[in-house]
Amino acid sequence: MNLLKYRSNCRIHYRDGAILFTGDRQKFSIRATETVYTEIHRMLGELSDGVPESRLSEGYPEYGKLLELLEKQDLLYRIDAQLLERHGRTDYFRIVETEAEDVDAALRQIAAARISISTSFEAGRELAVLLRDNGLSACTDGDQEDDVQVRTEGRDGRVNVVEGNGRVLAIAPANRQEIGFLGSRRESHDWISPGLVAPFVFSQLIMEIIGKAPDVFLINEDAEVERKRLHRSEDAFPVDGETAGEDPFARFNRLERFVGSRSSRILSFNGNPEYEDYRQRPLQVLTIQYADPSDTVRNLFLADLDYERLADFVSATAFREVMRRAYGNERKEELNGPGRMLGPDEFPEWDTIRQLIEDKGMELSITAGEASNGEYWIRIGDLQTGRTSMFDFRVAREFIPLAVYSYISAKENGVDGEALPYSAIRTIREPLEVNGSW
């Protein structure tokens, strides 16, 4: 027998002559008196335990249309009475009810799941007890690489726990290679109790079984917990499809929110320890920290006179390239190529650049040319270091000054190596054909 049940993550309240219904993904209201609200509230109280539809028709015949609407909005769902009896009092039932679209199918997946726990997993004993108390069983395996593995309906899943710098524990339904940027495996976490870790692993295990989008739990040494969505290389780029005509700061703010709310290989903006020591007048600096495919933390340094243009370049060009580098999809292409060279009178902000270089006491030769695709490449010869370097990005014409300013600021701040968005191409042995030299 099927029952109608009200999802436990849905809320109802009365305000200004209307009943407001709120779920995770929807919100709507209906006009009603306070008396009607009281009756509906009582009906939903019964539905929270599961009710046969026939009983609702007898007890609340006037609310048939409302029940249809609530079911259409997914605030009500149908569940097999035997499944509710078996699983309804478990610790995982609320997870399933709030996360799964098909609750029946999800509960059957959990019942059929085969779970194994690594013998080296520190919270393994506590997890096994938690599983047993919820009517689930698990075996132990001394050879498996993952802390917990699960197989259900021909699909394999896993949950791993890693410890990062600063005593932060990350718990994620992903293999170790995928979350290596969050930390490494440790046999013992002496600063956090296994009894605290086990419930989070349990929750992740249930989510993995029912095939929900992976989240990461981050627990610090003060037992403060943060939950972030795990970003994977195949996930959508955070600003695609919404950039046309958008204010550069608005687009950049969305990237900041992405970095703050997602657990990804893009670690932070301006999070490198040296950032506060950089000279930022008149050039303003923006840095991006990311973990490359080998889980080594890298830093990208950019600077510009115009912070709006800097934000625009990061959101339109640089962030996309950093994502490629972080997830191992870096483009391999020649940064220079055939095309017309720019003359001094065509070079954006030429006089300002020349004066700045003179003020900083630098000796630079700068060349910019149009590539075959209509974008521009930038080459800088540094006569003081004896190196010629190419800017790592082909750019639109308006970003040419940013490329030069980034080099000037990086040189002034002692930034070199991979943080500098330039690649050395040769040692200077003879004068270059350039737009200008100082």
Short mmCIF file of C-alpha atoms in Angstrom, two decimals, residues 51-352:
data_model
loop_
_atom_site.label_atom_id
_atom_site.label_comp_id
_atom_site.label_asym_id
_atom_site.label_seq_id
_atom_site.Cartn_x
_atom_site.Cartn_y
_atom_site.Cartn_z
CA VAL A 51 -1.27 8.69 5.44
CA PRO A 52 -3.34 6.49 3.05
CA GLU A 53 -4.91 8.67 0.36
CA SER A 54 -8.36 7.28 1.13
CA ARG A 55 -8.11 8.52 4.72
CA LEU A 56 -7.25 12.01 3.51
CA SER A 57 -10.24 12.01 1.18
CA GLU A 58 -12.50 11.16 4.08
CA GLY A 59 -10.94 13.49 6.64
CA TYR A 60 -10.13 16.48 4.43
CA PRO A 61 -12.34 16.27 1.32
CA GLU A 62 -12.17 20.04 0.72
CA TYR A 63 -8.39 20.01 0.26
CA GLY A 64 -8.12 17.62 -2.69
CA LYS A 65 -6.88 20.32 -5.08
CA LEU A 66 -4.33 21.54 -2.52
CA LEU A 67 -2.98 18.00 -2.11
CA GLU A 68 -2.62 17.71 -5.88
CA LEU A 69 -0.69 21.00 -5.93
CA LEU A 70 1.60 19.94 -3.06
CA GLU A 71 2.36 16.67 -4.82
CA LYS A 72 3.02 18.46 -8.10
CA GLN A 73 5.41 20.82 -6.28
CA ASP A 74 7.15 17.78 -4.74
CA LEU A 75 6.30 18.78 -1.18
CA LEU A 76 4.26 15.58 -0.95
CA TYR A 77 5.42 12.23 -2.26
CA ARG A 78 4.23 8.64 -2.33
CA ILE A 79 6.02 5.89 -0.41
CA ASP A 80 5.47 2.18 0.04
CA ALA A 81 4.09 1.55 3.55
CA GLN A 82 6.44 -1.40 4.18
CA LEU A 83 9.48 0.65 3.19
CA LEU A 84 8.40 3.44 5.53
CA GLU A 85 7.93 0.95 8.33
CA ARG A 86 11.39 -0.54 7.77
CA HIS A 87 13.38 2.67 7.19
CA GLY A 88 11.33 5.48 8.70
CA ARG A 89 13.08 5.53 12.10
CA THR A 90 16.64 5.27 10.79
CA ASP A 91 19.20 8.05 10.93
CA TYR A 92 19.44 8.08 7.16
CA PHE A 93 15.74 8.40 6.38
CA ARG A 94 15.68 12.19 6.66
CA ILE A 95 18.70 12.39 4.32
CA VAL A 96 16.88 10.29 1.74
CA GLU A 97 13.58 12.14 2.15
CA THR A 98 15.17 15.55 1.67
CA GLU A 99 17.66 14.63 -1.08
CA ALA A 100 16.12 11.88 -3.23
CA GLU A 101 13.48 12.54 -5.86
CA ASP A 102 12.33 8.89 -5.80
CA VAL A 103 12.38 7.95 -2.10
CA ASP A 104 11.25 4.35 -2.69
CA ALA A 105 14.04 3.67 -5.16
CA ALA A 106 16.64 5.30 -2.92
CA LEU A 107 15.62 3.21 0.10
CA ARG A 108 15.83 0.03 -1.95
CA GLN A 109 19.32 1.05 -3.10
CA ILE A 110 20.41 1.46 0.51
CA ALA A 111 18.97 -1.91 1.50
CA ALA A 112 20.84 -3.61 -1.36
CA ALA A 113 24.15 -1.81 -0.83
CA ARG A 114 27.31 -3.79 -0.07
CA ILE A 115 29.64 -1.76 2.12
CA SER A 116 33.27 -2.43 3.01
CA ILE A 117 35.46 -0.47 5.43
CA SER A 118 39.24 -0.35 5.29
CA THR A 119 40.86 -1.87 8.36
CA SER A 120 43.20 1.13 8.50
CA PHE A 121 40.38 3.68 8.63
CA GLU A 122 40.59 5.28 12.06
CA ALA A 123 36.82 5.84 12.41
CA GLY A 124 36.01 2.40 10.96
CA ARG A 125 34.83 0.85 14.22
CA GLU A 126 32.53 3.78 15.01
CA LEU A 127 31.15 3.74 11.46
CA ALA A 128 30.46 -0.01 11.65
CA VAL A 129 28.48 0.50 14.87
CA LEU A 130 26.49 3.33 13.29
CA LEU A 131 25.68 1.18 10.27
CA ARG A 132 24.64 -1.74 12.47
CA ASP A 133 22.38 0.47 14.60
CA ASN A 134 20.62 1.50 11.38
CA GLY A 135 20.08 -2.03 10.13
CA LEU A 136 22.98 -1.95 7.67
CA SER A 137 26.01 -4.18 7.64
CA ALA A 138 29.58 -3.82 6.41
CA CYS A 139 32.61 -6.01 5.98
CA THR A 140 36.24 -5.00 6.51
CA ASP A 141 38.99 -5.07 3.90
CA GLY A 142 42.68 -4.65 4.61
CA ASP A 143 43.67 -4.13 0.98
CA GLN A 144 41.29 -1.47 -0.29
CA GLU A 145 42.66 1.99 -0.98
CA ASP A 146 39.51 3.91 -0.03
CA ASP A 147 38.38 4.37 3.56
CA VAL A 148 34.89 3.15 2.65
CA GLN A 149 33.66 1.49 -0.52
CA VAL A 150 30.10 0.71 -1.56
CA ARG A 151 28.52 -1.15 -4.43
CA THR A 152 24.85 -0.88 -5.31
CA GLU A 153 23.00 -1.76 -8.52
CA GLY A 154 26.24 -2.23 -10.41
CA ARG A 155 27.63 1.18 -9.43
CA ASP A 156 30.72 1.62 -7.28
CA GLY A 157 31.13 4.47 -4.83
CA ARG A 158 33.55 5.52 -2.12
CA VAL A 159 34.11 7.92 0.76
CA ASN A 160 37.52 9.15 1.85
CA VAL A 161 38.85 11.29 4.68
CA VAL A 162 41.95 13.45 4.22
CA GLU A 163 43.70 15.98 6.42
CA GLY A 164 44.93 19.27 5.04
CA ASN A 165 47.15 22.01 6.37
CA GLY A 166 45.92 23.88 9.39
CA ARG A 167 44.18 20.86 10.91
CA VAL A 168 41.20 20.71 8.58
CA LEU A 169 39.60 17.36 7.90
CA ALA A 170 37.86 16.86 4.55
CA ILE A 171 35.28 14.09 4.10
CA ALA A 172 34.18 13.51 0.52
CA PRO A 173 32.50 10.84 -1.66
CA ALA A 174 35.41 10.78 -4.08
CA ASN A 175 38.63 8.88 -4.70
CA ARG A 176 41.86 10.08 -3.14
CA GLN A 177 43.31 11.36 -6.41
CA GLU A 178 40.32 13.62 -6.94
CA ILE A 179 40.56 15.25 -3.50
CA GLY A 180 44.35 15.19 -3.13
CA PHE A 181 44.35 19.00 -3.22
CA LEU A 182 42.42 18.97 0.07
CA GLY A 183 45.02 16.91 1.93
CA SER A 184 46.47 13.45 2.39
CA ARG A 185 45.48 10.31 4.25
CA ARG A 186 46.56 9.92 7.83
CA GLU A 187 46.31 6.83 9.97
CA SER A 188 45.44 8.82 13.07
CA HIS A 189 43.82 12.20 13.63
CA ASP A 190 44.88 12.82 17.21
CA TRP A 191 43.08 16.18 17.40
CA ILE A 192 39.61 14.95 16.48
CA SER A 193 37.53 12.09 17.82
CA PRO A 194 36.63 9.17 15.52
CA GLY A 195 33.18 9.39 17.05
CA LEU A 196 32.80 12.85 15.56
CA VAL A 197 34.07 11.78 12.15
CA ALA A 198 31.89 8.68 11.75
CA PRO A 199 28.47 10.42 11.42
CA PHE A 200 29.79 12.63 8.61
CA VAL A 201 31.20 9.61 6.79
CA PHE A 202 27.84 7.88 7.31
CA SER A 203 26.00 10.84 5.77
CA GLN A 204 28.39 10.94 2.81
CA LEU A 205 27.99 7.20 2.32
CA ILE A 206 24.21 7.49 2.12
CA MET A 207 24.49 10.36 -0.36
CA GLU A 208 26.89 8.31 -2.48
CA ILE A 209 24.54 5.33 -2.49
CA ILE A 210 21.56 7.36 -3.70
CA GLY A 211 23.67 9.09 -6.34
CA LYS A 212 23.38 12.69 -5.21
CA ALA A 213 25.80 15.44 -6.23
CA PRO A 214 28.91 15.17 -4.06
CA ASP A 215 29.47 17.57 -1.18
CA VAL A 216 32.55 17.89 1.00
CA PHE A 217 32.42 18.27 4.78
CA LEU A 218 35.28 20.36 6.15
CA ILE A 219 35.88 20.09 9.92
CA ASN A 220 38.45 22.21 11.73
CA GLU A 221 40.07 21.61 15.11
CA ASP A 222 37.33 23.64 16.85
CA ALA A 223 34.78 21.14 15.48
CA GLU A 224 33.31 23.81 13.19
CA VAL A 225 31.80 22.24 10.08
CA GLU A 226 31.52 23.71 6.59
CA ARG A 227 29.78 22.04 3.68
CA LYS A 228 30.80 22.74 0.10
CA ARG A 229 29.88 21.26 -3.26
CA LEU A 230 32.75 19.31 -4.84
CA HIS A 231 33.58 20.77 -8.24
CA ARG A 232 34.68 18.27 -10.87
CA SER A 233 36.44 18.89 -14.15
CA GLU A 234 33.32 18.04 -16.16
CA ASP A 235 31.14 20.51 -14.23
CA ALA A 236 30.02 23.70 -15.89
CA PHE A 237 32.29 26.72 -15.91
CA PRO A 238 30.91 29.16 -13.30
CA VAL A 239 30.30 32.13 -15.63
CA ASP A 240 29.49 30.48 -18.98
CA GLY A 241 26.40 31.66 -20.79
CA GLU A 242 25.80 34.68 -18.57
CA THR A 243 28.57 37.10 -19.50
CA ALA A 244 27.12 39.17 -22.34
CA GLY A 245 26.77 42.78 -21.25
CA GLU A 246 27.36 41.91 -17.62
CA ASP A 247 29.19 44.32 -15.35
CA PRO A 248 32.79 43.05 -14.84
CA PHE A 249 32.54 43.39 -11.07
CA ALA A 250 29.29 41.41 -10.99
CA ARG A 251 30.90 38.63 -13.02
CA PHE A 252 33.98 38.64 -10.80
CA ASN A 253 31.81 38.56 -7.67
CA ARG A 254 30.16 35.41 -8.96
CA LEU A 255 33.60 33.84 -9.31
CA GLU A 256 34.38 34.81 -5.73
CA ARG A 257 31.15 33.18 -4.59
CA PHE A 258 32.05 30.08 -6.59
CA VAL A 259 35.44 29.85 -4.88
CA GLY A 260 33.85 30.39 -1.48
CA SER A 261 31.03 27.87 -1.88
CA ARG A 262 32.71 25.12 -3.91
CA SER A 263 35.46 22.73 -2.95
CA SER A 264 37.60 22.96 -6.05
CA ARG A 265 41.21 23.18 -7.16
CA ILE A 266 40.76 26.95 -7.29
CA LEU A 267 41.69 27.67 -3.70
CA SER A 268 41.38 31.43 -3.25
CA PHE A 269 41.73 34.93 -4.60
CA ASN A 270 44.54 36.95 -3.00
CA GLY A 271 45.15 34.16 -0.50
CA ASN A 272 48.92 33.84 -0.93
CA PRO A 273 50.90 34.85 2.20
CA GLU A 274 52.90 37.51 0.34
CA TYR A 275 49.86 39.40 -0.90
CA GLU A 276 49.75 41.99 1.91
CA ASP A 277 53.41 42.88 1.28
CA TYR A 278 52.99 43.72 -2.41
CA ARG A 279 53.35 47.30 -3.54
CA GLN A 280 50.02 48.22 -5.04
CA ARG A 281 50.34 51.84 -6.07
CA PRO A 282 49.72 52.78 -8.77
CA LEU A 283 49.38 49.17 -10.01
CA GLN A 284 46.78 47.03 -8.25
CA VAL A 285 47.48 43.33 -7.81
CA LEU A 286 45.15 40.33 -8.02
CA THR A 287 46.35 36.77 -7.44
CA ILE A 288 44.71 33.37 -7.92
CA GLN A 289 45.78 30.32 -5.92
CA TYR A 290 45.12 26.87 -7.34
CA ALA A 291 46.26 23.26 -7.04
CA ASP A 292 47.64 21.69 -10.19
CA PRO A 293 46.96 18.04 -11.15
CA SER A 294 49.89 16.92 -8.96
CA ASP A 295 48.24 18.76 -6.00
CA THR A 296 51.03 21.35 -5.88
CA VAL A 297 49.72 24.78 -4.89
CA ARG A 298 50.40 27.39 -7.59
CA ASN A 299 49.93 31.14 -7.71
CA LEU A 300 49.03 33.40 -10.66
CA PHE A 301 49.99 37.07 -10.41
CA LEU A 302 48.22 39.83 -12.37
CA ALA A 303 48.19 43.61 -12.06
CA ASP A 304 46.67 46.67 -13.72
CA LEU A 305 46.12 50.38 -13.27
CA ASP A 306 42.40 49.82 -13.80
CA TYR A 307 40.91 47.34 -11.30
CA GLU A 308 37.67 47.05 -13.27
CA ARG A 309 39.66 45.92 -16.30
CA LEU A 310 41.63 43.56 -14.08
CA ALA A 311 38.39 41.99 -12.76
CA ASP A 312 37.09 41.79 -16.33
CA PHE A 313 40.22 40.00 -17.54
CA VAL A 314 40.16 37.50 -14.68
CA SER A 315 36.51 36.60 -15.16
CA ALA A 316 36.60 36.58 -18.98
CA THR A 317 40.00 34.98 -19.63
CA ALA A 318 42.39 34.21 -16.78
CA PHE A 319 40.05 32.20 -14.53
CA ARG A 320 39.10 29.91 -17.39
CA GLU A 321 42.77 29.21 -18.12
CA VAL A 322 43.53 28.60 -14.44
CA MET A 323 40.70 26.07 -14.36
CA ARG A 324 42.27 24.29 -17.32
CA ARG A 325 45.65 24.22 -15.63
CA ALA A 326 44.21 23.05 -12.32
CA TYR A 327 42.28 20.18 -13.87
CA GLY A 328 44.93 19.11 -16.38
CA ASN A 329 43.28 20.55 -19.48
CA GLU A 330 45.80 23.26 -20.27
CA ARG A 331 45.78 24.42 -23.87
CA LYS A 332 48.88 23.77 -25.94
CA GLU A 333 49.18 26.49 -28.53
CA GLU A 334 51.66 28.96 -29.89
CA LEU A 335 51.18 32.30 -28.18
CA ASN A 336 52.61 34.29 -31.07
CA GLY A 337 51.95 33.82 -34.73
CA PRO A 338 51.48 35.51 -38.07
CA GLY A 339 49.83 38.87 -38.15
CA ARG A 340 50.42 42.58 -38.12
CA MET A 341 52.69 44.14 -35.48
CA LEU A 342 51.32 47.11 -33.56
CA GLY A 343 53.06 50.44 -33.94
CA PRO A 344 53.56 52.81 -30.99
CA ASP A 345 50.62 54.96 -32.05
CA GLU A 346 48.34 51.88 -32.00
CA PHE A 347 49.53 50.52 -28.66
CA PRO A 348 46.90 51.19 -25.94
CA GLU A 349 48.11 53.46 -23.11
CA TRP A 350 51.55 53.67 -24.74
CA ASP A 351 52.61 56.96 -23.10
CA THR A 352 51.49 55.83 -19.65
#
